[in-house]
mmCIF file of C-alpha atoms and ligand atoms in Angstrom:
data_model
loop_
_atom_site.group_PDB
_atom_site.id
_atom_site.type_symbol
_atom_site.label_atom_id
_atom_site.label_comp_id
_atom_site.label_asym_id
_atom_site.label_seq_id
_atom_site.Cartn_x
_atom_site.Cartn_y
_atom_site.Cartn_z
ATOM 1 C CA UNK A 1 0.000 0.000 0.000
ATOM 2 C CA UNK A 2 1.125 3.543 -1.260
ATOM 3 C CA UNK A 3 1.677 5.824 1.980
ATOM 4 C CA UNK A 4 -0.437 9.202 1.977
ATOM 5 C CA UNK A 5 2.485 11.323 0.273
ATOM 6 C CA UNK A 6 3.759 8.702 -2.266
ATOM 7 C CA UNK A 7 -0.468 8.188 -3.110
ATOM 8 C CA UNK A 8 -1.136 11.645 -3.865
ATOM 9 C CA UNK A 9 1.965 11.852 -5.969
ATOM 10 C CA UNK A 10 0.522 8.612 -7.733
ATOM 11 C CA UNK A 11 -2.975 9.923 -8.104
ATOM 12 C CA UNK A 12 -1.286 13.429 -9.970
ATOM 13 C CA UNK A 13 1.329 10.956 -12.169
ATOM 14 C CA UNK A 14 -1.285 8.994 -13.497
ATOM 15 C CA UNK A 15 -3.053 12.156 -15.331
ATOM 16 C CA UNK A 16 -1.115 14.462 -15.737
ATOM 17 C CA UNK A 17 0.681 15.451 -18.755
ATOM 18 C CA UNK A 18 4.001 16.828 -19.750
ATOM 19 C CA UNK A 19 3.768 20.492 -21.468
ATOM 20 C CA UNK A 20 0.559 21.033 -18.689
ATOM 21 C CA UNK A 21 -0.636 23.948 -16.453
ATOM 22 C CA UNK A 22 -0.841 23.136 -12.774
ATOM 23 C CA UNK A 23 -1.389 24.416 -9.286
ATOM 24 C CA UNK A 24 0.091 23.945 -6.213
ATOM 25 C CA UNK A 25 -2.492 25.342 -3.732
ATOM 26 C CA UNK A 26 0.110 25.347 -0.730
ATOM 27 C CA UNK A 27 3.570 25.473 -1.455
ATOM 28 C CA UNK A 28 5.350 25.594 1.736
ATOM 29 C CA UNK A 29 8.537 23.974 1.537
ATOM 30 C CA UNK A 30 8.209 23.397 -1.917
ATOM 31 C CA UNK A 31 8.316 19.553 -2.186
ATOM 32 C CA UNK A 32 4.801 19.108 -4.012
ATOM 33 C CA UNK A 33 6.060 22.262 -6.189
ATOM 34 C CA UNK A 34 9.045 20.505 -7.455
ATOM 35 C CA UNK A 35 7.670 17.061 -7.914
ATOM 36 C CA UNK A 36 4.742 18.603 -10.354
ATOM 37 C CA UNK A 37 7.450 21.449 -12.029
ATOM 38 C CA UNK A 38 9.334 18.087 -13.127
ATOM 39 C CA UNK A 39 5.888 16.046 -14.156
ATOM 40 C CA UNK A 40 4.866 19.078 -16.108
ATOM 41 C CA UNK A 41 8.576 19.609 -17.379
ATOM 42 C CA UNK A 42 10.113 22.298 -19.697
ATOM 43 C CA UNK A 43 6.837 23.125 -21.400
ATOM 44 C CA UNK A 44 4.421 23.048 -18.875
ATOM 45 C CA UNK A 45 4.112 25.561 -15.931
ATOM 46 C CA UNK A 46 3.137 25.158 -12.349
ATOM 47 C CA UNK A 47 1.575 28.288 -10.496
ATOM 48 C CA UNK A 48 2.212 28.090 -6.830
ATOM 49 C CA UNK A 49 0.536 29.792 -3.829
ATOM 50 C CA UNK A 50 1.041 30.374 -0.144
ATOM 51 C CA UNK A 51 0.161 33.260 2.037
ATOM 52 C CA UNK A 52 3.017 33.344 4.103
ATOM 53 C CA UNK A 53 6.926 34.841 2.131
ATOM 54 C CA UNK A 54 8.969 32.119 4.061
ATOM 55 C CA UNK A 55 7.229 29.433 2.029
ATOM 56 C CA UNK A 56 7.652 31.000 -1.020
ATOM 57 C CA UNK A 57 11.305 31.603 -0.139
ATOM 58 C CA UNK A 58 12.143 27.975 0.956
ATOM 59 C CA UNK A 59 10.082 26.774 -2.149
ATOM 60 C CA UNK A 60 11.843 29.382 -4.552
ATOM 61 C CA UNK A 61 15.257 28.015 -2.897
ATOM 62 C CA UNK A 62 14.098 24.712 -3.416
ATOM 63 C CA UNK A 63 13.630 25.060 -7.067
ATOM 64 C CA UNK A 64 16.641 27.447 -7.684
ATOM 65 C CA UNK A 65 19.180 23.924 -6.114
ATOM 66 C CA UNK A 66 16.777 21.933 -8.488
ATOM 67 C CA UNK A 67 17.156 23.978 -12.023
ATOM 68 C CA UNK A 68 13.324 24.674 -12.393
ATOM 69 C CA UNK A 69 12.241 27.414 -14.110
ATOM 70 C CA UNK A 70 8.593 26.128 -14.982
ATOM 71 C CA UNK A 71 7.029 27.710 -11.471
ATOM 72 C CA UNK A 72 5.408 30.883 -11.169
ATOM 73 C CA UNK A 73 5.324 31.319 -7.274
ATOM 74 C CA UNK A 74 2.485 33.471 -5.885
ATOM 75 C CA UNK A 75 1.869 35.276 -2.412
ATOM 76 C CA UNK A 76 -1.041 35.536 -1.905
ATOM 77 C CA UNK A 77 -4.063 32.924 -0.347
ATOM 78 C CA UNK A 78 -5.628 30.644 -2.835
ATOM 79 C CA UNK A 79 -8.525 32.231 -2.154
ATOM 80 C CA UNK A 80 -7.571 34.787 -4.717
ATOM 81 C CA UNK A 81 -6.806 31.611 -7.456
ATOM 82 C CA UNK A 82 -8.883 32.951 -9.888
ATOM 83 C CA UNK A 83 -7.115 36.714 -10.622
ATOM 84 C CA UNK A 84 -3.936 34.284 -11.345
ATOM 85 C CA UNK A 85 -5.368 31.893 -14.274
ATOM 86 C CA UNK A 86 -6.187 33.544 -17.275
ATOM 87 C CA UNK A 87 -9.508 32.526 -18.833
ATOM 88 C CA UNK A 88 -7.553 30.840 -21.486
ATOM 89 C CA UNK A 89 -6.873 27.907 -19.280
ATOM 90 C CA UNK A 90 -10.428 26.733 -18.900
ATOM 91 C CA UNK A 91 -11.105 23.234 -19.331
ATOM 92 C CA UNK A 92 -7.167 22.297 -19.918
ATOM 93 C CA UNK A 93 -5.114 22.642 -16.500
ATOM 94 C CA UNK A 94 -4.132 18.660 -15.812
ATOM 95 C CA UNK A 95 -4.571 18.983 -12.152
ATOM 96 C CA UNK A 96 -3.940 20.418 -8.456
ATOM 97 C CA UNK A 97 -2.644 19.490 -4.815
ATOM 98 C CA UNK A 98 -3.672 21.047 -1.411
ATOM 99 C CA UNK A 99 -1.393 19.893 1.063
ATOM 100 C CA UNK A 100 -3.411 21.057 4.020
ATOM 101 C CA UNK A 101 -2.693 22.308 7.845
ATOM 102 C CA UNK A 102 0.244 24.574 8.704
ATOM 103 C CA UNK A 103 4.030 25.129 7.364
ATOM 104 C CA UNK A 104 5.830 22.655 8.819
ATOM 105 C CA UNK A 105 8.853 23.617 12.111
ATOM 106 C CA UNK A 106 7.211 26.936 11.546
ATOM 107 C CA UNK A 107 4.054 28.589 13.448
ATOM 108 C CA UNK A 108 0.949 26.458 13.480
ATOM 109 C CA UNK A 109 -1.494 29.204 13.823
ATOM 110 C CA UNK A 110 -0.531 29.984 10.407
ATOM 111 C CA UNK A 111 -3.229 27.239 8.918
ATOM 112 C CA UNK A 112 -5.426 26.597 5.611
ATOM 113 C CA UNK A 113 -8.820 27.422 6.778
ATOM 114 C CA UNK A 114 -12.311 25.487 5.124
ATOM 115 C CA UNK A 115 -13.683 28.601 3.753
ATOM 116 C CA UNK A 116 -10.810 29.511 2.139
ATOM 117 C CA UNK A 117 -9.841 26.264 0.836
ATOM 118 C CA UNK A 118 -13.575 25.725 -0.679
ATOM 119 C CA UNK A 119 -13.115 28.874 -2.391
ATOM 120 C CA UNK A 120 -9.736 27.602 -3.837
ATOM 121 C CA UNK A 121 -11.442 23.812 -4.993
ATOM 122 C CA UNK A 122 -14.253 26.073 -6.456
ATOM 123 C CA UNK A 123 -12.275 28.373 -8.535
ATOM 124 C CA UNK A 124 -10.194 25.289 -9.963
ATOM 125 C CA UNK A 125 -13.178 23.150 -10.803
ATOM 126 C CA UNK A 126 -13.855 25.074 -13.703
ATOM 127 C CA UNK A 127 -10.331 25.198 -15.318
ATOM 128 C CA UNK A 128 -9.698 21.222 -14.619
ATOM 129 C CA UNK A 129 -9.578 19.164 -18.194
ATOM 130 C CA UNK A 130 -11.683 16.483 -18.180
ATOM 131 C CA UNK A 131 -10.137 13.811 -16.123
ATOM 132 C CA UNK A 132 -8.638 16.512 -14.396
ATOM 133 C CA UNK A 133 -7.759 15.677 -10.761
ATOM 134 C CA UNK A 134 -7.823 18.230 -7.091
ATOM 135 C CA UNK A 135 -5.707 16.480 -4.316
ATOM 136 C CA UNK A 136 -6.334 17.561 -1.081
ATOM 137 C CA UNK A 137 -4.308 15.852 1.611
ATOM 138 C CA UNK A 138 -5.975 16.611 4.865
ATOM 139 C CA UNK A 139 -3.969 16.976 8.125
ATOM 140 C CA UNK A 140 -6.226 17.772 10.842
ATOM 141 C CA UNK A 141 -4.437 17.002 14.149
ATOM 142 C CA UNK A 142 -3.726 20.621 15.017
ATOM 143 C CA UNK A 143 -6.160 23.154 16.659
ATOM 144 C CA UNK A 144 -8.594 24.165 14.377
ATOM 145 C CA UNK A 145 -7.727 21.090 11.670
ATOM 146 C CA UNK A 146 -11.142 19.131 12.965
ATOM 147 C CA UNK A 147 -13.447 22.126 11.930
ATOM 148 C CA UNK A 148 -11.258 22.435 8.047
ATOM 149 C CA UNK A 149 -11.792 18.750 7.915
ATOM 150 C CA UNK A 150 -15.546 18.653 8.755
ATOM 151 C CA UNK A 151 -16.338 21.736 5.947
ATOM 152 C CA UNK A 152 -14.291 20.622 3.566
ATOM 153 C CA UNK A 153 -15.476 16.738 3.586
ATOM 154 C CA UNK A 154 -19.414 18.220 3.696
ATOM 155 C CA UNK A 155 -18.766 20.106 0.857
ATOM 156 C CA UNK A 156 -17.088 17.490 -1.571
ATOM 157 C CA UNK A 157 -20.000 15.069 -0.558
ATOM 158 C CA UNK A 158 -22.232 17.218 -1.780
ATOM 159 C CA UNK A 159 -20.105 17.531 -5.436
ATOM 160 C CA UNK A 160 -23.242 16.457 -8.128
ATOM 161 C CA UNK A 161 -21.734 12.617 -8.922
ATOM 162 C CA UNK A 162 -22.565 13.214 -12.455
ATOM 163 C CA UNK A 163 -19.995 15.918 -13.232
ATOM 164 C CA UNK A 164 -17.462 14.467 -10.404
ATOM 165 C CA UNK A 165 -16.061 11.319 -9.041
ATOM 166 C CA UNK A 166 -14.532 11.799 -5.096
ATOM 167 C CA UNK A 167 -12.414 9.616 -3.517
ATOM 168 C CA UNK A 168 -11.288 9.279 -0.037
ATOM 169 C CA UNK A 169 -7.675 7.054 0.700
ATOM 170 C CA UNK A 170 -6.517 6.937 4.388
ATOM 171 C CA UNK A 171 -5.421 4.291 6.693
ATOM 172 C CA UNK A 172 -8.113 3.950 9.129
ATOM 173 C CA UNK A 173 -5.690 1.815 11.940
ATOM 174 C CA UNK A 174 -3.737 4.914 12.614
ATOM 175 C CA UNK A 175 -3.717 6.138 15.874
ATOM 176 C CA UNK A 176 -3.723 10.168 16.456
ATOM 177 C CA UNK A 177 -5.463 11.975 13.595
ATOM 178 C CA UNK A 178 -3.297 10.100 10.450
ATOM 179 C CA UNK A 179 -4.259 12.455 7.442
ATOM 180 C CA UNK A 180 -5.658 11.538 4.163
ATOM 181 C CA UNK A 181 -6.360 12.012 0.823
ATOM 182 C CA UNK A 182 -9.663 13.460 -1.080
ATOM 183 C CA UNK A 183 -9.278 13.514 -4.770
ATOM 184 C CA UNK A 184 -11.957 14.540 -7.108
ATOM 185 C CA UNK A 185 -11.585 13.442 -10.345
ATOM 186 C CA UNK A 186 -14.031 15.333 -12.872
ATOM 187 C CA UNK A 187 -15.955 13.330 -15.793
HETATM 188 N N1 LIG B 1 2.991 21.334 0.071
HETATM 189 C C1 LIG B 1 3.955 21.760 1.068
HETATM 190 C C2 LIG B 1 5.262 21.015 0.878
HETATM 191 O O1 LIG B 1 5.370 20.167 -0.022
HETATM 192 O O2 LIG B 1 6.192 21.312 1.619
HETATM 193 C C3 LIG B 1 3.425 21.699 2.480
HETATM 194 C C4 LIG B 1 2.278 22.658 2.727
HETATM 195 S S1 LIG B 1 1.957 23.029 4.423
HETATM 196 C C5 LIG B 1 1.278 21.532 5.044
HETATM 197 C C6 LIG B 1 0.561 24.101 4.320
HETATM 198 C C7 LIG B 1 0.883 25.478 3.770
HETATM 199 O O3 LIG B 1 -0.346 26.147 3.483
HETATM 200 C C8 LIG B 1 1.661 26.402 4.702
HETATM 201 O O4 LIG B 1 2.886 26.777 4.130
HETATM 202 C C9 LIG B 1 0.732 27.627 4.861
HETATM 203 O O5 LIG B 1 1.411 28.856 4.913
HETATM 204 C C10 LIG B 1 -0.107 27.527 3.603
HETATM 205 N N2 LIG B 1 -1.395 28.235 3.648
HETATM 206 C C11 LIG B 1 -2.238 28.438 4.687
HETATM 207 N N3 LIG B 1 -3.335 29.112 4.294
HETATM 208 C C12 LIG B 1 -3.183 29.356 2.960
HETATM 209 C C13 LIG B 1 -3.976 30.034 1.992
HETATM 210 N N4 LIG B 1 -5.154 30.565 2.317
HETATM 211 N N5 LIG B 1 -3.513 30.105 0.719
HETATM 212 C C14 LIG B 1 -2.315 29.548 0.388
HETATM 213 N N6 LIG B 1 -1.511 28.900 1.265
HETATM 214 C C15 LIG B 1 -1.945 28.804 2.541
#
């Protein structure tokens, strides 16, 4: 069995394309960034958010040691996704990852939040291709992680099963709040 990092990596390899646009919802350290700037490769581009400038600086460090120049790195909450994609990109960008909760050996009050992350999944909805996949890997040990968890699950339950398929991966033996993975997959 995949673990949760090396599965949402999987579920992202299996669609996407080389020469595609694609979003990192959460940079932070930049280890989702560089493992889609080298799926998408040369051709393709990855936009990248985070709200707070030492992610985007360990990220932009990440991918300067790593010879990337595919990323454009934003600061600024994925809340505001939609001023970043140009209208162009409807319908063709291969896929996305939210790597949820707060920047790791940093402050964890600095968190993704379920209204804000909604937003985010609903702005990208509309600009997935078809088979088109949102990862969201959901770490909700920490204060306020429960209440993220519990919006974000009732609102992809609710996605209309004709127009999206959801999935949910996670080991359910783990003790202490083990995340896990929601990906939608649109038809
Ligand atoms: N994907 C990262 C990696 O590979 O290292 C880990 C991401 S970390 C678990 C979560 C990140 O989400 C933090 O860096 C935090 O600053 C960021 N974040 C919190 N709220 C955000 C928002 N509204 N928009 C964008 N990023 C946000």
């Amino acid at each position: 069995m995949k673990s949760i990092l090396k599965y949402s990596h999987h579920l992202l390899e299996e669609i996407i394309q080389p020469g595609e646009t694609v979003i990192d919802a959460t940079c932070g350290n930049g280890n989702d960034t560089l493992f889609l700037s080298k799926l998408v490769g040369e051709n393709g581009e990855v936009i990248a958010f985070d709200i707070q400038e030492k992610a985007i600086n360990n990220t932009d460090q990440l991918l300067i040691e790593n010879n990337c120049t595919n990323v454009s790195l934003v600061l600024d909450s994925h809340a505001n996704m939609e001023n970043y994609l140009s209208k162009d990109l409807a319908g063709k960008i291969g896929g996305a990852i939210f790597n949820l909760g707060y920047l790791p050996k940093s402050d964890k009050s600095i968190i993704t939040k379920g209204e804000s992350t909604i937003k985010a999944i609903q702005s990208v909805l509309p600009y997935l291709k078809p088979n088109g996949r949102i990862i969201l890997v959901v770490y909700y040990g920490h204060d306020g992680g429960e209440n993220e968890k519990n919006s974000i699950l009732k609102y992809v339950i609710s996605l209309d099963q004709k127009k999206f398929d959801v999935l949910r991966y996670g080991f359910i033996n783990q003790k202490n709040n083990p995340p896990f993975i929601i990906a939608i997959q649109k038809k």
